[in-house]
XYZ file of C-alpha atoms in Angstrom:
496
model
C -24.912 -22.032 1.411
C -22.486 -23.733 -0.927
C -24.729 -22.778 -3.594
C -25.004 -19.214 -3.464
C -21.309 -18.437 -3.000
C -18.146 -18.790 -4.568
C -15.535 -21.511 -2.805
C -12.787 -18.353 -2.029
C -16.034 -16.906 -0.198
C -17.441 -19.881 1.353
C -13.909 -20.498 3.036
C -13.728 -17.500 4.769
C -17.547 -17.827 6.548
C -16.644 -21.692 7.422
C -13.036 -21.156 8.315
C -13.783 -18.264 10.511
C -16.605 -20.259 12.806
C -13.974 -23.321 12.766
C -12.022 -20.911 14.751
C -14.475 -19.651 17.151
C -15.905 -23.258 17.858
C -12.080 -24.239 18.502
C -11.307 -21.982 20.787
C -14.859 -21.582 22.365
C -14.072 -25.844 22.751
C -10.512 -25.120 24.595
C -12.208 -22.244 26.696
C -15.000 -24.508 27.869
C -12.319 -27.491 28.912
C -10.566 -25.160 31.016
C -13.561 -23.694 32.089
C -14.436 -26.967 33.032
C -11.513 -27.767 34.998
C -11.695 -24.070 37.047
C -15.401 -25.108 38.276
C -13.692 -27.997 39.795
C -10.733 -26.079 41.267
C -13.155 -23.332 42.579
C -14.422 -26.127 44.857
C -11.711 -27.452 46.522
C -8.850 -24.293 45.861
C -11.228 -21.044 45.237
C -10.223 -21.003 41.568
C -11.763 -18.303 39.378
C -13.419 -19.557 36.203
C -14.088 -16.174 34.790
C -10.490 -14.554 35.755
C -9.096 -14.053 32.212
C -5.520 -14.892 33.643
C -6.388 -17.822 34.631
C -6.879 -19.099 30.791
C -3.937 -16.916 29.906
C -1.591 -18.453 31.379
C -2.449 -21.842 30.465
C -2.062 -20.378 26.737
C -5.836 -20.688 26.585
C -7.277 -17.568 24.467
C -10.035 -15.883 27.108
C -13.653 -15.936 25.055
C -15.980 -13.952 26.989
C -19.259 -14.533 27.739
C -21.394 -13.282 24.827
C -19.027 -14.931 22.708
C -19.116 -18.188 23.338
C -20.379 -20.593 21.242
C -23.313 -22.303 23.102
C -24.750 -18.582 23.487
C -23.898 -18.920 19.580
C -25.722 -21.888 18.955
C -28.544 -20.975 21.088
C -29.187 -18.181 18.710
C -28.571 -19.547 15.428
C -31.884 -19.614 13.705
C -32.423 -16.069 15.106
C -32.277 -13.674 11.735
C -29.859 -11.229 13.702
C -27.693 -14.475 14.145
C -24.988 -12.127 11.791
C -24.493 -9.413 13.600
C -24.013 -11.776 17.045
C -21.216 -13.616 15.131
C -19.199 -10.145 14.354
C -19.500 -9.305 17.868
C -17.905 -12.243 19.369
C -15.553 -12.126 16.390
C -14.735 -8.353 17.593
C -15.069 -8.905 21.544
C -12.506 -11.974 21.270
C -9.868 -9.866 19.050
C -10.488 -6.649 22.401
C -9.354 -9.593 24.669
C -6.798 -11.115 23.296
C -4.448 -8.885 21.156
C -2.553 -11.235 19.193
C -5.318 -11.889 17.485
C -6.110 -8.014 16.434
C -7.459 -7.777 12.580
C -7.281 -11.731 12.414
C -10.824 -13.021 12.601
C -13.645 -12.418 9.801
C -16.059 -9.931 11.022
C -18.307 -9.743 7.801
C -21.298 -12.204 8.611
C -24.061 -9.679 9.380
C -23.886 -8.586 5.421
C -27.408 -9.083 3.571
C -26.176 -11.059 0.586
C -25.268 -13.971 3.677
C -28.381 -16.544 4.362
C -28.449 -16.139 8.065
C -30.412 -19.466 7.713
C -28.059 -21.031 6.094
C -25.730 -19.722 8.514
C -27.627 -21.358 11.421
C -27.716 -24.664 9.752
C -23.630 -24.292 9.432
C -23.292 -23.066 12.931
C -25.391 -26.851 13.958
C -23.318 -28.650 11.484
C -20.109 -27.347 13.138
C -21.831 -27.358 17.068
C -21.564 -31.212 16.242
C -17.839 -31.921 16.158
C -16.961 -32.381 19.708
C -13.612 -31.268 19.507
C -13.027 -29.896 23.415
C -11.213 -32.482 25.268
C -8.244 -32.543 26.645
C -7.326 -35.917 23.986
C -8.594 -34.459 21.181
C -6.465 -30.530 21.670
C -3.797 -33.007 22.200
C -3.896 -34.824 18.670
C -4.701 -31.480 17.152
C -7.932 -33.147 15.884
C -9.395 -30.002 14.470
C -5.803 -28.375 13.391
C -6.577 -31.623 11.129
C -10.139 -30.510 10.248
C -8.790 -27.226 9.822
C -6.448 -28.119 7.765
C -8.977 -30.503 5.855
C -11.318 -27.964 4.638
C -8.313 -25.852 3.850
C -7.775 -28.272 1.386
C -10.892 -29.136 0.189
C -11.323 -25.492 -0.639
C -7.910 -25.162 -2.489
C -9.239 -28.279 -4.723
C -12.653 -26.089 -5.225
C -11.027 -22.789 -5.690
C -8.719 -24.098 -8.978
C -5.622 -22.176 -9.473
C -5.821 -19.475 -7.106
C -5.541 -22.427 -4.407
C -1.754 -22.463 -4.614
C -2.051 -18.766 -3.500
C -2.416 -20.438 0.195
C -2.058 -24.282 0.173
C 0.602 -26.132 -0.984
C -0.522 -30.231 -0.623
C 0.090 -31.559 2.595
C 2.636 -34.437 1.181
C 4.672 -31.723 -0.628
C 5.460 -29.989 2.303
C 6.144 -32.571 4.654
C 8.648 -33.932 1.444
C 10.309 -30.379 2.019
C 10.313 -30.649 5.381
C 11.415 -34.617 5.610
C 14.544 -33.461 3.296
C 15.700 -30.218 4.910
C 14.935 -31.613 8.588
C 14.604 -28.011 10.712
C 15.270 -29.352 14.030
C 16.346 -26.280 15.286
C 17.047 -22.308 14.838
C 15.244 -19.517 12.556
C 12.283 -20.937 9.774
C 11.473 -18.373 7.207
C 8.663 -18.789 4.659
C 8.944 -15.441 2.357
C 5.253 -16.270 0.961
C 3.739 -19.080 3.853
C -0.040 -18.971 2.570
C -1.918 -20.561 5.187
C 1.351 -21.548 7.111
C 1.245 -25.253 5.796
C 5.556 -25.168 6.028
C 5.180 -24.110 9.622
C 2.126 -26.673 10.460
C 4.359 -29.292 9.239
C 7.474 -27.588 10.641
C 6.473 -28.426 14.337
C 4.917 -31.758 13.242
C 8.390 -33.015 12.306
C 9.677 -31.821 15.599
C 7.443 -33.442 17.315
C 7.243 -36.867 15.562
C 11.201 -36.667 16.321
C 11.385 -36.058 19.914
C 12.468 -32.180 19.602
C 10.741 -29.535 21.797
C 8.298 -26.601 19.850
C 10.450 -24.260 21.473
C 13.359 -24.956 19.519
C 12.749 -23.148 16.458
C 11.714 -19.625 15.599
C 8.714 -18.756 12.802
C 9.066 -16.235 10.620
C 6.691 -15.467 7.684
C 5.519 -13.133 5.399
C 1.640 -13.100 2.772
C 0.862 -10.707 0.457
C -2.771 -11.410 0.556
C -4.441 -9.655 3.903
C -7.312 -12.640 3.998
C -4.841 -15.504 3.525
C -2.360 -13.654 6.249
C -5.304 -13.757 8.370
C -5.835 -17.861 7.151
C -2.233 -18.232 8.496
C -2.678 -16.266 11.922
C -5.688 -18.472 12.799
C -3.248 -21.724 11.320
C -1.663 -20.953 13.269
C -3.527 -19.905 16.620
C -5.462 -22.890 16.567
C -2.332 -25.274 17.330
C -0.831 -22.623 19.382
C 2.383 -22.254 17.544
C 3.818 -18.920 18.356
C 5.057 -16.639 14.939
C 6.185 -13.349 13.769
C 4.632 -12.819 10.293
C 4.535 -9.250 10.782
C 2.160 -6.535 11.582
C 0.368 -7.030 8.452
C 0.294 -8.708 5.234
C 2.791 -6.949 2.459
C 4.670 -7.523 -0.224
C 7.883 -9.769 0.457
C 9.634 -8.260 -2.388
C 8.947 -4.474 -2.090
C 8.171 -4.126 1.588
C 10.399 -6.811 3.056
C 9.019 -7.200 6.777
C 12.339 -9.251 8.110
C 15.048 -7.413 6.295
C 17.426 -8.254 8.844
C 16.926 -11.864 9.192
C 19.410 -14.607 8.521
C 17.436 -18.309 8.717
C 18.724 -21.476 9.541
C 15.803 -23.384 7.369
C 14.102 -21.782 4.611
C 10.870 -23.292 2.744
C 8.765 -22.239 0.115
C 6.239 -22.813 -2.241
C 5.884 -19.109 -4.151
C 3.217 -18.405 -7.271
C 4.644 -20.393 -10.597
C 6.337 -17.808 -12.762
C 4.621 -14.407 -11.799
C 4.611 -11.853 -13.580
C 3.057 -8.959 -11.782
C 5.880 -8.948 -9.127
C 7.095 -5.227 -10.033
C 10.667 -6.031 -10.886
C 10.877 -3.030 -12.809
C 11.280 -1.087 -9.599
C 14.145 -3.645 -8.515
C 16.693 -3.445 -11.037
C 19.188 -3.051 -8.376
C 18.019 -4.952 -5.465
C 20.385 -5.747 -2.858
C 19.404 -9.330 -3.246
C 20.658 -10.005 -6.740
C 23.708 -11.093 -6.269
C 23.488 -13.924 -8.789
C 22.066 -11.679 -11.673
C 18.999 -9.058 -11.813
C 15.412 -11.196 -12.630
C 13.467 -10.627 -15.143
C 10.774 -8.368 -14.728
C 8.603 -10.792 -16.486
C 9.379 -13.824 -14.528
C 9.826 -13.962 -10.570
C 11.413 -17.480 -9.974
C 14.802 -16.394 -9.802
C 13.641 -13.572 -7.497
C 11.926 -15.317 -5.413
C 15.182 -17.559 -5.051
C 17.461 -14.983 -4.499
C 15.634 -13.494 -1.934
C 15.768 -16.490 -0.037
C 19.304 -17.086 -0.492
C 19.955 -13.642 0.654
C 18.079 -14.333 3.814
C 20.014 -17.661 4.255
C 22.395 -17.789 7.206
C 26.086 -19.156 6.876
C 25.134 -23.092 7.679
C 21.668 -22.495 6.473
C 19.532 -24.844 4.187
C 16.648 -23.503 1.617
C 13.841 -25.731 -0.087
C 11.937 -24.775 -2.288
C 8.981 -25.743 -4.950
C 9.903 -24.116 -8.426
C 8.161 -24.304 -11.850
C 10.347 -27.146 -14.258
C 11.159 -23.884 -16.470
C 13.447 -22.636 -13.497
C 15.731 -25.835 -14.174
C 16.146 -25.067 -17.951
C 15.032 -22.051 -18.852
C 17.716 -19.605 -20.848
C 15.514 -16.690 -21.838
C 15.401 -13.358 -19.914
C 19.103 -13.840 -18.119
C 17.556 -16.993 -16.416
C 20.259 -19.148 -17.704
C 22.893 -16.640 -16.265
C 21.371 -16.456 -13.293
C 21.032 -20.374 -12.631
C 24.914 -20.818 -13.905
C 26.327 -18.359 -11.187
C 24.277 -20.203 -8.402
C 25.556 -23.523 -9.739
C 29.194 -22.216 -10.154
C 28.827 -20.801 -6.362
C 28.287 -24.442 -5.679
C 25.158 -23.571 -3.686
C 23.326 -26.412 -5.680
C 22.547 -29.633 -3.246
C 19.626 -31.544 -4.775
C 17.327 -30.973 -7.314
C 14.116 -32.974 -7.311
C 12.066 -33.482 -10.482
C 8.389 -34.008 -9.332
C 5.516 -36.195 -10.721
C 2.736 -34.169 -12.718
C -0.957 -33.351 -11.511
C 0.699 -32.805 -7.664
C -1.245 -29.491 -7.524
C -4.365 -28.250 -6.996
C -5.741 -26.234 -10.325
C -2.795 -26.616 -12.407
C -0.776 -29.119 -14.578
C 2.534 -27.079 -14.775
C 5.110 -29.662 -14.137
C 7.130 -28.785 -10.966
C 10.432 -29.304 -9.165
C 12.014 -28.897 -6.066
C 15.428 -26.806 -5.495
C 17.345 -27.875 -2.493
C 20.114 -24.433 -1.434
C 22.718 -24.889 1.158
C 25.503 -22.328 1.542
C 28.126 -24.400 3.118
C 28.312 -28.068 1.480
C 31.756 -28.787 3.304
C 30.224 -31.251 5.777
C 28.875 -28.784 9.074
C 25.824 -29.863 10.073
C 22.931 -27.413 10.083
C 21.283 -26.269 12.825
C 20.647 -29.014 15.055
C 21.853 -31.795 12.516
C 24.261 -34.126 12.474
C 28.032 -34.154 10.584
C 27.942 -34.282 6.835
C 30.462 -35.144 4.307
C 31.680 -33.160 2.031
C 29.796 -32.309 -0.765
C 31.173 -29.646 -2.539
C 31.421 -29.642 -6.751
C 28.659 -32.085 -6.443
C 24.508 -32.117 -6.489
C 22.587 -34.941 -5.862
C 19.657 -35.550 -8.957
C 16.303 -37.645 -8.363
C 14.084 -37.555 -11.011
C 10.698 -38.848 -8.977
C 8.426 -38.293 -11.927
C 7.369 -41.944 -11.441
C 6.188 -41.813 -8.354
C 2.625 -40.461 -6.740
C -0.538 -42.186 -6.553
C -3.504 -41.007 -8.313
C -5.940 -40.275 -5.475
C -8.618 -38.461 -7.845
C -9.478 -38.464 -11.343
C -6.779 -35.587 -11.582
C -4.889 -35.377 -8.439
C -2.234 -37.031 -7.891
C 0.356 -37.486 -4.416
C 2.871 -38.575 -2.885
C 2.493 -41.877 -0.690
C 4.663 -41.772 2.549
C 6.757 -44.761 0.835
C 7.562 -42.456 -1.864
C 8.498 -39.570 0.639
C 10.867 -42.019 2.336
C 12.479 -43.130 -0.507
C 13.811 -39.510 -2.021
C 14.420 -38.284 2.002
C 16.293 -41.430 2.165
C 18.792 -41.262 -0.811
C 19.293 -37.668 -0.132
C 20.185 -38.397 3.746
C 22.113 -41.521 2.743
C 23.895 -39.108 -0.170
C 24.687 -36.289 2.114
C 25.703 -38.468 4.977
C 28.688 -40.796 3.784
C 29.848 -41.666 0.286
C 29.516 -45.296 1.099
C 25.735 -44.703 2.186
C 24.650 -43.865 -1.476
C 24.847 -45.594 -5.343
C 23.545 -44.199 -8.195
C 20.217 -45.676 -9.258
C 19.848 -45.313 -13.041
C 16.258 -44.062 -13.559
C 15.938 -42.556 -10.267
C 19.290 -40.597 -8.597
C 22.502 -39.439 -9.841
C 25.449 -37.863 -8.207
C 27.356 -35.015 -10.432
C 29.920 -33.474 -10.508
C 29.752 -29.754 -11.590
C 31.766 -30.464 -14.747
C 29.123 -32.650 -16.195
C 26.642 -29.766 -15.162
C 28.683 -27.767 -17.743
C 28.775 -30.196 -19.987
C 24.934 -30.142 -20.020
C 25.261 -26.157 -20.448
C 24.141 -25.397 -16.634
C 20.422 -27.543 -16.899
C 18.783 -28.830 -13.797
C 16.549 -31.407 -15.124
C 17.258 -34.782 -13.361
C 16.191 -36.497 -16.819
C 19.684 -35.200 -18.393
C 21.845 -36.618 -15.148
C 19.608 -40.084 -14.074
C 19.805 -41.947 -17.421
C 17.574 -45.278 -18.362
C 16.055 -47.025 -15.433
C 17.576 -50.815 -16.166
C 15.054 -52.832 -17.764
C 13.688 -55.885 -15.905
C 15.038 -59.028 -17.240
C 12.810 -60.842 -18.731
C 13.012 -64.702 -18.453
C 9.850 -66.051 -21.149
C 11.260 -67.240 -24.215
C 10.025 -65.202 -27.249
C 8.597 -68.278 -28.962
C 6.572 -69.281 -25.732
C 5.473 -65.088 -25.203
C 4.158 -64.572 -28.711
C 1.707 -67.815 -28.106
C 0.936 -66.449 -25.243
C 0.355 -63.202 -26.758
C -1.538 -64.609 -29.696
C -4.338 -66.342 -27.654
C -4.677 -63.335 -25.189
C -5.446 -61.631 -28.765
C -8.073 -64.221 -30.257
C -9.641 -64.322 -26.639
C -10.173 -60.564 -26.767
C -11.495 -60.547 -30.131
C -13.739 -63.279 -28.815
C -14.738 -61.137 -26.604
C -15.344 -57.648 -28.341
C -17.206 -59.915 -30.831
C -19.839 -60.750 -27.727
C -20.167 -57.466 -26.595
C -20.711 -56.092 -30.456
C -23.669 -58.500 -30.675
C -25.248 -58.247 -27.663
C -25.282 -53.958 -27.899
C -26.515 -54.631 -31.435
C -29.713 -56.672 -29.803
C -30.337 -54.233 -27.191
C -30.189 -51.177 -29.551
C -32.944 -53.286 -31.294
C -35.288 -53.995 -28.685
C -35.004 -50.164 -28.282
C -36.240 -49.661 -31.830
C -32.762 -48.266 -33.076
C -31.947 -51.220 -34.846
C-alpha cells in the first residue's frame, strides 16, 4: 500500500487502525476479566459502564476488531472500518471528530487494506503487562516517527524527535501545575511530560494539559496520542490558529514547551500589529519566532518556566526589529539558558537549531513542584552542545541519554548552588548581562563558551613525525596495491 500513496497519507490509514486495534486490545482484556466476574459476582460484560469506569473506552460489537479481521479480505472491508470508526466516536464522546473515517474511498486497495489489518491483528498488545509499559503508545509513537523521517520537512509540523523533547523536558522538570504547548503536533511534549513524572515517582494527576494545532488531521494525531495512554487534555474544541484564534486566552502555565515551525512566514502578523502579547516589541510579519515566543511568555505564570526549540537565527538575528526584540527580553532578565544544538537533529531539514530556556522569576523560588534555587538574576547559563549527538543514520543525527544528562546536569548544578557549577571552556559559560552587551545582545553560546582546552599531548615531536612518516610510506604502500590490483581486474574485463 506503501506504494501507491504518499507517507502524509499512508500515516493517517495506519495510524487510525493502530488506534482501533489498541483500544479493541484494552476492550477485550476487560472484557475478559467481566466473563470471569459474571461467574462468580453477576458482572455485565456488555454494560458500557462497566468499561467506563475503569477508563476503558466502550467498543461495541460491530466494531471490534476480530469482527474486523474476520472481514478483511471482504472488498466492502472500507466501509466496515468507517463504521466502527463512527459507532466508537457515538459511544464515547471525547473522542467526537477524532478518528479517520475515510477508508471506504475507491482510490484505497481494500486488499491492501486487509493485508494491513493482518499485519497489525499480529501485535498482541492486550494484556494487562503490556497497557502497563505502554507497549503500543511506543509503537505508536514509532511509526509516528518513521513517518516524520518519510514525510521530509513537513514532519516537524507534528513530531519533534523523541530525545529533543525529553532534553526539554529533563531541563525544565514539570513536576507539577499547568503544561501548555501553543503548537503540540502529535503531543510528543505531553507524551514525555507524564513519562518524566512517572520515571520520578510523581502521580499523572499532578499536572494539567493544555494544547493547541493548527492542522485539524495532526489535532486529531494528538487526540488519539493521547487517548491511547489515557492522558487526560484540553486542546480545545477544535484545531485553530494559536495566534489569531487563541483557544486558552486566559491561561497562565506553570511549564511551557515548544517546538513551533522554523521561521514562518505565513503566520498573518499583519493583522497583529498590536497584539496584546507584544510586550517586548511587535514581530515581524515576515518572521514568527519572536511571536511565537512572546506568546508564550505572555501565557507564562509568575514562577513559571518556558522551553523552547528556536531556529539559530533567533539568537543573532538583527533584521526586522528582531534584535530589539531579543535585547528587551534579555534586559528583562527573563534569559536562563540558552542551548546551542548539534546539526542534522531534525527530520527533513539541516537548519541549525537552539533551545531558549524563559523563566520569569530567577530570584531563587522554585517552580511548581521544584526545589529552592539560587539566585540567578543578571546572569544566563550558555552550553554550546554542538559536539554532541550520535549519528544514528546516514543523515540523522541524536542525542544519546549521556549527552541529555550532561547539559540537564550543568544546568541543575548551575541553577542550584554557585558552588555546584564551573565553567567548562568549550562547553558552558556563566554571564553576566554586561558581557551580553558587550556582545551587542547575541545568544550564540560560541561567543560566551570560548576554546575547549586542548588535550595535552605527551609524544615528543621528533618521536610523532617518525611515527607519522611510516604511517605515510605504509599507506602509500598500500594505495600502490590497490592501484595495481584494480588495474588487473579492469583488464581481465577487457578495459585495460
Amino acid at each position: 500500500m506503501r506504494g501507491h500513496m504518499d507517507a502524509a497519507e499512508y500515516k493517517h490509514v495506519v495510524l487510525g487502525l493502530i488506534f482501533l486495534k489498541y483500544i479493541s486490545d484494552a476492550f477485550e482484556a476487560r472484557h475478559q476479566h467481566l466473563l470471569e466476574l459474571e461467574k462468580t459476582e453477576g458482572a455485565d460484560p456488555e454494560d458500557p459502564d462497566e468499561y467506563r469506569a475503569e477508563h476503558v473506552f466502550w467498543v461495541p460489537p460491530d466494531a471490534r476488531w476480530d469482527k474486523l479481521q474476520a472481514a478483511a479480505k471482504q472488498p466492502e472491508i472500507g466501509t466496515l472500518i468507517d463504521s466502527a470508526m463512527d459507532a466508537i466516536e457515538r459511544e464515547n464522546p471525547s473522542l467526537k471528530g477524532v478518528l479517520p473515517k475515510d477508508y471506504a474511498r475507491p482510490v484505497l486497495d481494500k486488499r491492501r487494506l486487509g493485508e494491513l489489518i493482518d499485519l497489525i491483528s499480529g501485535i498482541g498488545l492486550g494484556g494487562r503487562d503490556n497497557q502497563s509499559q505502554d507497549v503500543l503508545g511506543r509503537v505508536y509513537e514509532y511509526f509516528l516517527g518513521q513517518f516524520a523521517g518519510k514525510e521530509g520537512k513537513k514532519a516537524g509540523e507534528f513530531y519533534t524527535p523523541r530525545h529533543i523533547v525529553r532534553l526539554l523536558v529533563e531541563m525544565i522538570e514539570p513536576y507539577k501545575g499547568r503544561v501548555y504547548d501553543p503548537c503540540c503536533g502529535s503531543s510528543g511534549m505531553f507524551v514525555q511530560s507524564e513519562e518524566f513524572i512517572r520515571a520520578h515517582g510523581g502521580r499523572l494527576g499532578d499536572i494539567s494539559i493544555f494544547g493547541q494545532e493548527s492542522n485539524p488531521t495532526t489535532w486529531r494525531l494528538a487526540k488519539m496520542n493521547l487517548a491511547i495512554r489515557g492522558i487526560e487534555a484540553n486542546l480545545g474544541e477544535r484545531a485553530a490558529d494559536t495566534f489569531h484564534t487563541d483557544l486558552h486566552p486566559d491561561l497562565k502555565a506553570d511549564f511551557i514547551l515548544a517546538n513551533p515551525p522554523f521561521n514562518m512566514s505565513d503566520w498573518g502578523g499583519d493583522r497583529l500589529r498590536d497584539d496584546v502579547r507584544w510586550r517586548y516589541g511587535t514581530p515581524p510579519v515576515g518572521n514568527a519566532n519572536f511571536a511565537w515566543m512572546q506568546h508564550m511568555i505572555h501565557h507564562l505564570s509568575p514562577n513559571g518556566m518556558l522551553g523552547l526549540v528556536l531556529s539559530n537565527g533567533s539568537m543573532s538575528s538583527n533584521s526586522s526589529g528582531e534584535g530589539e526584540i531579543r535585547k528587551n527580553i534579555v534586559e528583562a532578565d527573563l534569559v536562563d539558558c540558552m542551548v546551542a544544538l548539534p546539526g542534522q537533529l531534525f527530520y527533513g531539514t539541516q537548519i541549525p537549531a537552539c533551545l531558549w530556556f524563559v523563566a520569569r522569576d530567577k530570584t531563587g523560588k522554585p517552580t511548581k513542584g521544584g526545589k529552592a534555587l539560587r539566585n540567578r538574576r543578571g546572569s544566563v547559563l550558555f552550553i554550546d552542545a554542538r559536539r554532541l549527538g550520535t549519528m544514528v543514520s546516514r543523515t540523522q543525527k541524536e542525542l544519546t541519554d549521556e549527552d541529555i544528562s550532561r547539559i540537564a546536569e550543568t544546568y541543575h548544578a548551575w541553577r542550584a548552588t554557585a558552588a555546584a557549577y564551573d565553567d567548562v571552556p568549550g562547553f558552558c559559560k556563566s554571564a553576566t548581562l554586561e558581557e551580553i552587551r558587550q556582545h551587542g545582545h547575541v545568544l550564540t553560546p560560541g561567543r560566551y563558551v570560548g576554546a575547549e582546552d586542548a588535550e595535552e599531548d605527551e609524544e615528543q615531536f621528533e618521536e610523532k613525525m617518525k611515527r607519522l612518516t611510516a604511517l605515510l610510506f605504509e599507506q602509500q604502500a598500500e594505495a600502490a596495491r590497490l592501484d595495481a590490483t584494480i588495474a588487473e581486474d579492469l583488464g581481465r574485463l577487457g578495459s585495460g
